[in-house]
CSV table of C-alpha atoms and ligand atoms in Angstrom, one decimal:
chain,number,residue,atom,x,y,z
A,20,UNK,CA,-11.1,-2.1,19.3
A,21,UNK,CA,-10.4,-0.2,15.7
A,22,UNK,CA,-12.1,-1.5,12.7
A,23,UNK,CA,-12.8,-0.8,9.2
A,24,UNK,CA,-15.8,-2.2,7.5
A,25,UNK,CA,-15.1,-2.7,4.2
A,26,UNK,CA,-17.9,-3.1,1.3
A,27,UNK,CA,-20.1,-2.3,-1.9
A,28,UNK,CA,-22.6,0.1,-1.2
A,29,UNK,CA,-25.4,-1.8,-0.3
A,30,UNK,CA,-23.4,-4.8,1.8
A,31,UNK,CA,-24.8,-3.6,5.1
A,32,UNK,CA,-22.1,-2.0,6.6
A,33,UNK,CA,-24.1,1.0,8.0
A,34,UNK,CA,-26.3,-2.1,9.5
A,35,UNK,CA,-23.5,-3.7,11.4
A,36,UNK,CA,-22.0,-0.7,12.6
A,37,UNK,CA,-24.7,0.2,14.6
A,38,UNK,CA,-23.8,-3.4,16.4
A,39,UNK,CA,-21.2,-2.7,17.0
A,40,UNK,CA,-21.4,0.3,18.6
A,41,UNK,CA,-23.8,-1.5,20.9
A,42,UNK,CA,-21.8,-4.9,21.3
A,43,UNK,CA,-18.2,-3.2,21.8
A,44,UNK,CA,-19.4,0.6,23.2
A,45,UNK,CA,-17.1,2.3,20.5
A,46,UNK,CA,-18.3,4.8,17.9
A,47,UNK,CA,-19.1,4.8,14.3
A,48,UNK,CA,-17.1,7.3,12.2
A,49,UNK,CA,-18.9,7.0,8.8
A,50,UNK,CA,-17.7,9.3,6.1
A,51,UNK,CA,-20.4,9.2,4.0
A,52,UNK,CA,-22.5,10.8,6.8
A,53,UNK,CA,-19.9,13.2,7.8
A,54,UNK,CA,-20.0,14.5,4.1
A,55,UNK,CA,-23.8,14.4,4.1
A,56,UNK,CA,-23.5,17.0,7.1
A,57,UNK,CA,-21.4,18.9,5.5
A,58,UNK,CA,-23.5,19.1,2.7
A,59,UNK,CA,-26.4,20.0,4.5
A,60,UNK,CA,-24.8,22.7,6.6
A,61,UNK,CA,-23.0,24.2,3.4
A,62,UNK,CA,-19.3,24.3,5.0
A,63,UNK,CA,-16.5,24.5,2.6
A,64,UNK,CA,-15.9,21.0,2.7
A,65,UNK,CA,-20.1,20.1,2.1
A,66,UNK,CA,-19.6,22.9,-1.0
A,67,UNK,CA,-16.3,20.7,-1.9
A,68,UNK,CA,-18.1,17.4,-2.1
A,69,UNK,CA,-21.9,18.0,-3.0
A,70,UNK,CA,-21.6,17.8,-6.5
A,71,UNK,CA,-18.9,14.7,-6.5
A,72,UNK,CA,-20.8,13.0,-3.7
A,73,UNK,CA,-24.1,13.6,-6.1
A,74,UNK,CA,-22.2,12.0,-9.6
A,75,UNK,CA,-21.4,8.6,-7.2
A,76,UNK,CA,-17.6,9.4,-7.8
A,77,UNK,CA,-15.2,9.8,-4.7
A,78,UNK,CA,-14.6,13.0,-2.5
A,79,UNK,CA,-10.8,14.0,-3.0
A,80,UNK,CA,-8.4,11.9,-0.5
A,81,UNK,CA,-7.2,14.9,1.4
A,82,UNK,CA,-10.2,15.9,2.2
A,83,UNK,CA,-11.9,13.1,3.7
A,84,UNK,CA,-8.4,12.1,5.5
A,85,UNK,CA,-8.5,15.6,7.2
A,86,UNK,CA,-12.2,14.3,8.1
A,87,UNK,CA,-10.9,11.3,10.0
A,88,UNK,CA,-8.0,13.0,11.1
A,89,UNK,CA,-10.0,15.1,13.1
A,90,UNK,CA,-12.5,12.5,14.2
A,91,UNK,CA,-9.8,9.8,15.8
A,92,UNK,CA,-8.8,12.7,17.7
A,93,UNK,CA,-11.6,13.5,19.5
A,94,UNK,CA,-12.3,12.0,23.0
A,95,UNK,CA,-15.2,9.8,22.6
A,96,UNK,CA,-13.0,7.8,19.5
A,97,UNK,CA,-10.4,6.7,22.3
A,98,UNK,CA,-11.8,3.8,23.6
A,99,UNK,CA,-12.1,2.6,19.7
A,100,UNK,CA,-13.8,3.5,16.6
A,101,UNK,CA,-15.8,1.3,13.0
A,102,UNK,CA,-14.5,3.2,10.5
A,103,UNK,CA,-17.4,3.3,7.9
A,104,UNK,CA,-16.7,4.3,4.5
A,105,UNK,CA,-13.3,4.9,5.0
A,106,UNK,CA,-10.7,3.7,3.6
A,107,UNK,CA,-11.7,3.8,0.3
A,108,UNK,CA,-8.9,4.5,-1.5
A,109,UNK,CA,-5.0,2.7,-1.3
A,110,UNK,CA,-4.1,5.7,-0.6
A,111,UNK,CA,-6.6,6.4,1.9
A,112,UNK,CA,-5.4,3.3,3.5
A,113,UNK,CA,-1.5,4.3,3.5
A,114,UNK,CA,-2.9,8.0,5.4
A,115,UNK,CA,-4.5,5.8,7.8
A,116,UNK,CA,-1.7,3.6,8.6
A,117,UNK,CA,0.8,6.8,8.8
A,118,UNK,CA,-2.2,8.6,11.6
A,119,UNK,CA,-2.4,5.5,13.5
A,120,UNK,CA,1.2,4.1,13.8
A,121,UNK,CA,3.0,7.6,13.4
A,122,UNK,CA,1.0,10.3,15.0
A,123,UNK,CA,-1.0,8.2,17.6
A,124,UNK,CA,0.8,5.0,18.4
A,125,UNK,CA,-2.5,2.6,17.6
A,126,UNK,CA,-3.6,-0.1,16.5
A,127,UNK,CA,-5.8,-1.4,13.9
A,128,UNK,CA,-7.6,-4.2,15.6
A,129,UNK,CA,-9.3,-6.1,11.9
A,130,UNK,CA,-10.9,-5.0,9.1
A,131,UNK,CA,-14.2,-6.4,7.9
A,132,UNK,CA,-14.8,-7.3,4.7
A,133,UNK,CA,-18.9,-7.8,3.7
A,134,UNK,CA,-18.5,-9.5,0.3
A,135,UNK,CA,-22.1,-9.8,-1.4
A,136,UNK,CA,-23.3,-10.8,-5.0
A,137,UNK,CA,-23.6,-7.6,-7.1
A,138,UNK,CA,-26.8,-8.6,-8.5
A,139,UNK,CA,-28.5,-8.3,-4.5
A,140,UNK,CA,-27.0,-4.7,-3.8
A,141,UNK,CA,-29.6,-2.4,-6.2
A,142,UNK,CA,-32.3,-4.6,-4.8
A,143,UNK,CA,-30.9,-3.8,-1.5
A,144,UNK,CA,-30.7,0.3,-2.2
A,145,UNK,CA,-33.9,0.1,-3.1
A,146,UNK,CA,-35.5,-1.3,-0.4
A,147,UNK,CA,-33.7,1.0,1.8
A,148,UNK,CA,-34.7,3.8,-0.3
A,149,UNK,CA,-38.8,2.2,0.4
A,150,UNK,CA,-38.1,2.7,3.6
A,151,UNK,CA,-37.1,5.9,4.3
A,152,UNK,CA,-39.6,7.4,1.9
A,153,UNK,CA,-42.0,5.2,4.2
A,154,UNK,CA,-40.5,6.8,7.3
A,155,UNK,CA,-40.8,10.2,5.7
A,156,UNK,CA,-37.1,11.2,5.8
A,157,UNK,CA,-35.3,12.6,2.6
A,158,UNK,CA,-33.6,10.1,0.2
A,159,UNK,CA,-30.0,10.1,-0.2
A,160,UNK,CA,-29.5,12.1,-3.7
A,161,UNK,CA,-27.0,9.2,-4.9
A,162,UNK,CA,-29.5,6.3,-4.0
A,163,UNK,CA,-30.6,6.1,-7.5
A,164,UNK,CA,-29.9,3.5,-10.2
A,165,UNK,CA,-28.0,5.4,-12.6
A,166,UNK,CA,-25.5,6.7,-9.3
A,167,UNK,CA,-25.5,3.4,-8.0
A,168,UNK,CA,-23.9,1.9,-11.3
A,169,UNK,CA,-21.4,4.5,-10.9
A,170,UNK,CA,-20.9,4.0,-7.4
A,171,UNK,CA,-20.2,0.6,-8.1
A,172,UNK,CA,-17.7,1.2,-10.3
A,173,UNK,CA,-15.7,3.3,-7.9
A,174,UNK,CA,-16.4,0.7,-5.7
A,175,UNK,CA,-15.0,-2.1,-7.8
A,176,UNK,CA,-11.5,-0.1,-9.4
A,177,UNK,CA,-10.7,1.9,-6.2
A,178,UNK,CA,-11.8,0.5,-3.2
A,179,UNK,CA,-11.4,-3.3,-4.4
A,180,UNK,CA,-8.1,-3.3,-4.0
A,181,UNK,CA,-8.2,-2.6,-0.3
A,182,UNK,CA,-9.1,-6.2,-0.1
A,183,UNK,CA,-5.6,-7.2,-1.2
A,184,UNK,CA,-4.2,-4.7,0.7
A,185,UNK,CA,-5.3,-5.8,4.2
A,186,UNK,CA,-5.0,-9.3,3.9
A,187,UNK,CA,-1.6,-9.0,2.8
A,188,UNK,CA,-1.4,-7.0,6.2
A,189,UNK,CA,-2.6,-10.2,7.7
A,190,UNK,CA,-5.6,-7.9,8.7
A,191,UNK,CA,-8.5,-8.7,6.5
A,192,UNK,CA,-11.3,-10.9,7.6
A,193,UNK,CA,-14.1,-11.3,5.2
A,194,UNK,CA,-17.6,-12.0,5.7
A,195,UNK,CA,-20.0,-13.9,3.7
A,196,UNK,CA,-22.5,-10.6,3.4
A,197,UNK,CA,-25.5,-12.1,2.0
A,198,UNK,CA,-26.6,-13.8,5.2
A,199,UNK,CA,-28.9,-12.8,7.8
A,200,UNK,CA,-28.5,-9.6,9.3
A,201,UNK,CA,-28.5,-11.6,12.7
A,202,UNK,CA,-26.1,-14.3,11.1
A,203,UNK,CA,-23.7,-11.8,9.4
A,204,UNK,CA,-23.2,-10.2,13.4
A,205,UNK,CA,-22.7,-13.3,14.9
A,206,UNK,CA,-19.9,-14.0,12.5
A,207,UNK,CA,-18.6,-10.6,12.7
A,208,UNK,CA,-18.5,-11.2,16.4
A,209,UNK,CA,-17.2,-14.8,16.4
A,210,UNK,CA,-14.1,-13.4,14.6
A,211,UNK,CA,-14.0,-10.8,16.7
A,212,UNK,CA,-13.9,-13.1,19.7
A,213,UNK,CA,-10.8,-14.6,18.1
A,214,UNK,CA,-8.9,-12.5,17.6
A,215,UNK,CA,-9.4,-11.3,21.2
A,216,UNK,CA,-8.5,-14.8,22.2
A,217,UNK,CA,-5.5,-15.0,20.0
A,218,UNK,CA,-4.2,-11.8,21.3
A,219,UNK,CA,-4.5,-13.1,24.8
A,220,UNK,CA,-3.5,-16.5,24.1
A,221,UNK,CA,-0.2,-15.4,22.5
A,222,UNK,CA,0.9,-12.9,25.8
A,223,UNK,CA,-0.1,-16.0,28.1
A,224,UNK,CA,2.1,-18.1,25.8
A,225,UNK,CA,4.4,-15.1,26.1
A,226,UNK,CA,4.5,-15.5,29.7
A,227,UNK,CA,4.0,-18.9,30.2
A,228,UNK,CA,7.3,-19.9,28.6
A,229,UNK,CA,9.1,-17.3,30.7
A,230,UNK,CA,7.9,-19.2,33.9
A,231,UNK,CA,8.3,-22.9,33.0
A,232,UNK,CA,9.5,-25.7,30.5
A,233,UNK,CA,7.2,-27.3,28.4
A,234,UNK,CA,6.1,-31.4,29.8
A,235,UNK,CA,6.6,-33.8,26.8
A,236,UNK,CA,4.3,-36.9,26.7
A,237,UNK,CA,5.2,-40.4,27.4
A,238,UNK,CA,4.9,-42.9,24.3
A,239,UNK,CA,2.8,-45.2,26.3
A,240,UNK,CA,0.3,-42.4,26.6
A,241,UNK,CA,1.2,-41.2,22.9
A,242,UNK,CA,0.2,-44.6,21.7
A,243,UNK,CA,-2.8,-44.7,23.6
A,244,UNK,CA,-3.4,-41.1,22.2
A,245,UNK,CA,-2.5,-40.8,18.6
A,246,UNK,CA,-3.7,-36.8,19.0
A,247,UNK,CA,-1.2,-36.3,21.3
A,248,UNK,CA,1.6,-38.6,20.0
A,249,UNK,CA,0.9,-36.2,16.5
A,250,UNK,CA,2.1,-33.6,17.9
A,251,UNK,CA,5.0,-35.2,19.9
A,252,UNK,CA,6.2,-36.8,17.0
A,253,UNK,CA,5.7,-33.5,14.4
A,254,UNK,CA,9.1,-32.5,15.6
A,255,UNK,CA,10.7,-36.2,14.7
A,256,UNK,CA,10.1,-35.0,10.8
A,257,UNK,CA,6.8,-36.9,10.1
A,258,UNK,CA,4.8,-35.7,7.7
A,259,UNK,CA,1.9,-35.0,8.5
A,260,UNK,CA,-0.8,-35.9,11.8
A,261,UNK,CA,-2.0,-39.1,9.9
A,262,UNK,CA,1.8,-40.5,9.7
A,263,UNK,CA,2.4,-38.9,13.1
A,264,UNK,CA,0.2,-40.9,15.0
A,265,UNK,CA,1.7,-44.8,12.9
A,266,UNK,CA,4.5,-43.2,13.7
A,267,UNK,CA,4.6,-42.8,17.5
A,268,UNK,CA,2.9,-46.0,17.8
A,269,UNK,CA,5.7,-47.7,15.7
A,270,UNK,CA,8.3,-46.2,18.2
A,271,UNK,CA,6.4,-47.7,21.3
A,272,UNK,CA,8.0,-51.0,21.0
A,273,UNK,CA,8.1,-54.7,19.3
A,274,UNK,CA,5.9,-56.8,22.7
A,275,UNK,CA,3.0,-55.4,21.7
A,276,UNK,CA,3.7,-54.6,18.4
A,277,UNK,CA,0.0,-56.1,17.1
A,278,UNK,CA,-1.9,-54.5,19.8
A,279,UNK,CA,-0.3,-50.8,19.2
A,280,UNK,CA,-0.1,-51.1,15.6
A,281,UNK,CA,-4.2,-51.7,16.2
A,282,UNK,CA,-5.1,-48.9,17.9
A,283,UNK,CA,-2.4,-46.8,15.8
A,284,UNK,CA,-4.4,-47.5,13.1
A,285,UNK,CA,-7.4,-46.9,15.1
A,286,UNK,CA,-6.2,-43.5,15.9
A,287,UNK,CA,-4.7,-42.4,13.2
A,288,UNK,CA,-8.3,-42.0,11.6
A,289,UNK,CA,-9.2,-40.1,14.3
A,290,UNK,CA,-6.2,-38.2,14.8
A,291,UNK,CA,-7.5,-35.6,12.0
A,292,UNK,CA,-10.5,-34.7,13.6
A,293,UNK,CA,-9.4,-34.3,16.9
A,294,UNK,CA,-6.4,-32.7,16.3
A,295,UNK,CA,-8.1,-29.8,14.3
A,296,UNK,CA,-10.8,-29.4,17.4
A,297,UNK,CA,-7.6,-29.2,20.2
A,298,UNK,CA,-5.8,-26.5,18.0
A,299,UNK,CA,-9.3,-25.0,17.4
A,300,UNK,CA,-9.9,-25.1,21.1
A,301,UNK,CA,-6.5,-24.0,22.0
A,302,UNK,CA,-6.4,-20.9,19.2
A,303,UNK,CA,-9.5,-19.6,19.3
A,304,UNK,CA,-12.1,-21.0,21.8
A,305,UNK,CA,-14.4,-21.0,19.4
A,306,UNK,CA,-18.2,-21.8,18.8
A,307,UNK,CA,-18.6,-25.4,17.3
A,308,UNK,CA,-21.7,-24.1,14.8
A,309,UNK,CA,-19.1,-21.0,13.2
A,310,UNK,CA,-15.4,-23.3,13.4
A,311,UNK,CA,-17.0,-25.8,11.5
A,312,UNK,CA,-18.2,-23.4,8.7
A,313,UNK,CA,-14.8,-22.5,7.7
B,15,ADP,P1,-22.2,4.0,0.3
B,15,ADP,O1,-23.5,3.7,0.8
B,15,ADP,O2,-22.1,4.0,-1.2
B,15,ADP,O3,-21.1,3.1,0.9
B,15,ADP,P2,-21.4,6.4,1.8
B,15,ADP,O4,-22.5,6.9,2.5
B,15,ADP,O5,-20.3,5.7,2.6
B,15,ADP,O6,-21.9,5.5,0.6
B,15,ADP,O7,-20.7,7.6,0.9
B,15,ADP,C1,-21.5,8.3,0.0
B,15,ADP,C2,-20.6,9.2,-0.9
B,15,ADP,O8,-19.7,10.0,0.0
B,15,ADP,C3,-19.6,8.3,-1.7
B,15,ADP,O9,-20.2,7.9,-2.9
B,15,ADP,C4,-18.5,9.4,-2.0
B,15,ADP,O10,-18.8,10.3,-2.9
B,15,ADP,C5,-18.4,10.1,-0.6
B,15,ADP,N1,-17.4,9.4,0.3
B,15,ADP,C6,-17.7,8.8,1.5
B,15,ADP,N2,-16.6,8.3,2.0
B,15,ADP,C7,-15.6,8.6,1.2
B,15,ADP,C8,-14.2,8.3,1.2
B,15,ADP,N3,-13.6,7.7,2.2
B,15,ADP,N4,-13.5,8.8,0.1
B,15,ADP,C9,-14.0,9.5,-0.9
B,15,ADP,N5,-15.3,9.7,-1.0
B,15,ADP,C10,-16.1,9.3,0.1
């Protein structure tokens, strides 16, 4: 599994990476705290980025892609990584692609977009900022209003357009990130799950098709089964599964026209709903409480 968590400062993605790491065994490369190390240990790169990091601005691209460069190579990154904090910049994001398709042959499983109402995230940094003081540890240098704003503003005109980026990828998933903590990982998970299942259901599909034809249904049983008959009759041009299933039970004869056209009718208003549950079902096996959220 290779993800990117994608977010404000403040969104929680720190928080949810450390699930992940427990749910999925893979490991967080954050860039933020790879800086911060650097920082504290005074290496060229720390010297590089202090000030930068210290303004709220961002740390030059080549510099943090030679970071994650050097990360994804190491062993304990091969089962998967949570990129944290990285991409942040389109460019960022092409470096990435060229690392992972060119150089290493992988995958990027999703990425994870946290969207959150800017008016919670200072209330959020400074909370966090409570705690650690509370905890006695030494409070990030940029966790102040003033760097926050500015932050923010990277934020918002360079990392924004990520958003764009990945979904026009077809890899973004975003994530309403002013739920629970709890709630926000069972999402995060529940999309996860489904794009595991997809994955799976498309080489079975794959497979299956290799192996043996497809059965079609009999109209007796499509008229009986407007669900059904929808998608036997999609092919026949219909226009949608509401028409499908009048349709198929049009087709199934004039003896008991009345009867059929009854239970066509009958059908047809419950053709949407249980339609949407099979492909649901089919797709992505997914919990009833998330699929009907979205
Ligand atoms: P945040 O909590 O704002 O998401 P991080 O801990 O991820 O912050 O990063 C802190 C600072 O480190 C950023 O404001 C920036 O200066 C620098 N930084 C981290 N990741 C990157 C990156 N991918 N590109 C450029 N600068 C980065």
């Amino acid at each position: 599994m290779r993800l990117i968590l994608l977010g404000p400062p403040g969104a929680g993605k720190g928080t949810q990476a450390h699930r992940l790491v427990e749910r999925y065994k893979i490991v967080q490369l954050s860039t933020g705290e790879m800086l911060r190390a650097a920082v504290a240990a005074e290496s060229p790169i720390g010297l590089k980025a202090k000030d930068i990091m210290a303004s709220g601005a961002l740390v030059p691209d080549d510099v943090v892609v030679g970071i994650i460069s050097d990360r994804i190579e190491q062993p304990d990154a091969a089962k998967g990584f949570i990129l944290d904090g990285f991409p942040r910049t389109v460019a960022q994001a092409e470096a990435l692609d060229d690392l992972l398709k060119k150089k290493k042959g992988l995958k990027l499983d999703a990425v994870v977009e946290l969207r959150v109402n800017e008016s919670a995230l200072l209330s959020r940094v400074e909370a966090r900022v409570a705690q650690m003081v509370a905890r006695g540890e030494t409070v990030r240098v940029d966790d102040t209003p003033e760097v926050l704003t500015k932050r923010l503003a990277a934020y918002r005109s360079q990392t924004e357009p990520l958003v764009h980026y990945y979904s026009e990828r077809r890899k973004l998933m975003t994530v309403d990130g002013m739920m629970t903590i709890e709630e926000v990982t069972a999402e995060i998970a529940h999309l996860l799950a489904r794009i595991a299942a997809a994955d799976k259901a498309k080489s079975a599909k794959k497979s299956a098709a290799a192996r043996k034809p497809v059965a079609k249904a009999a109209p007796k049983a499509a008229a009986r089964m407007p669900a059904k008959a929808a998608r036997t009759a999609k092919g026949k041009g219909s226009a949608s599964k509401r028409s499908s299933g009048k349709s198929a039970a049009k087709s199934a004869g004039k003896a008991s026209r009345a009867a059929k056209a009854k239970s066509a009718r009958k059908g047809a208003r419950k053709a949407p709903r249980s339609a949407a549950k099979k492909v649901t079902k089919k797709r992505a096996k997914a919990p009833k409480r998330l699929t009907k959220r979205r």
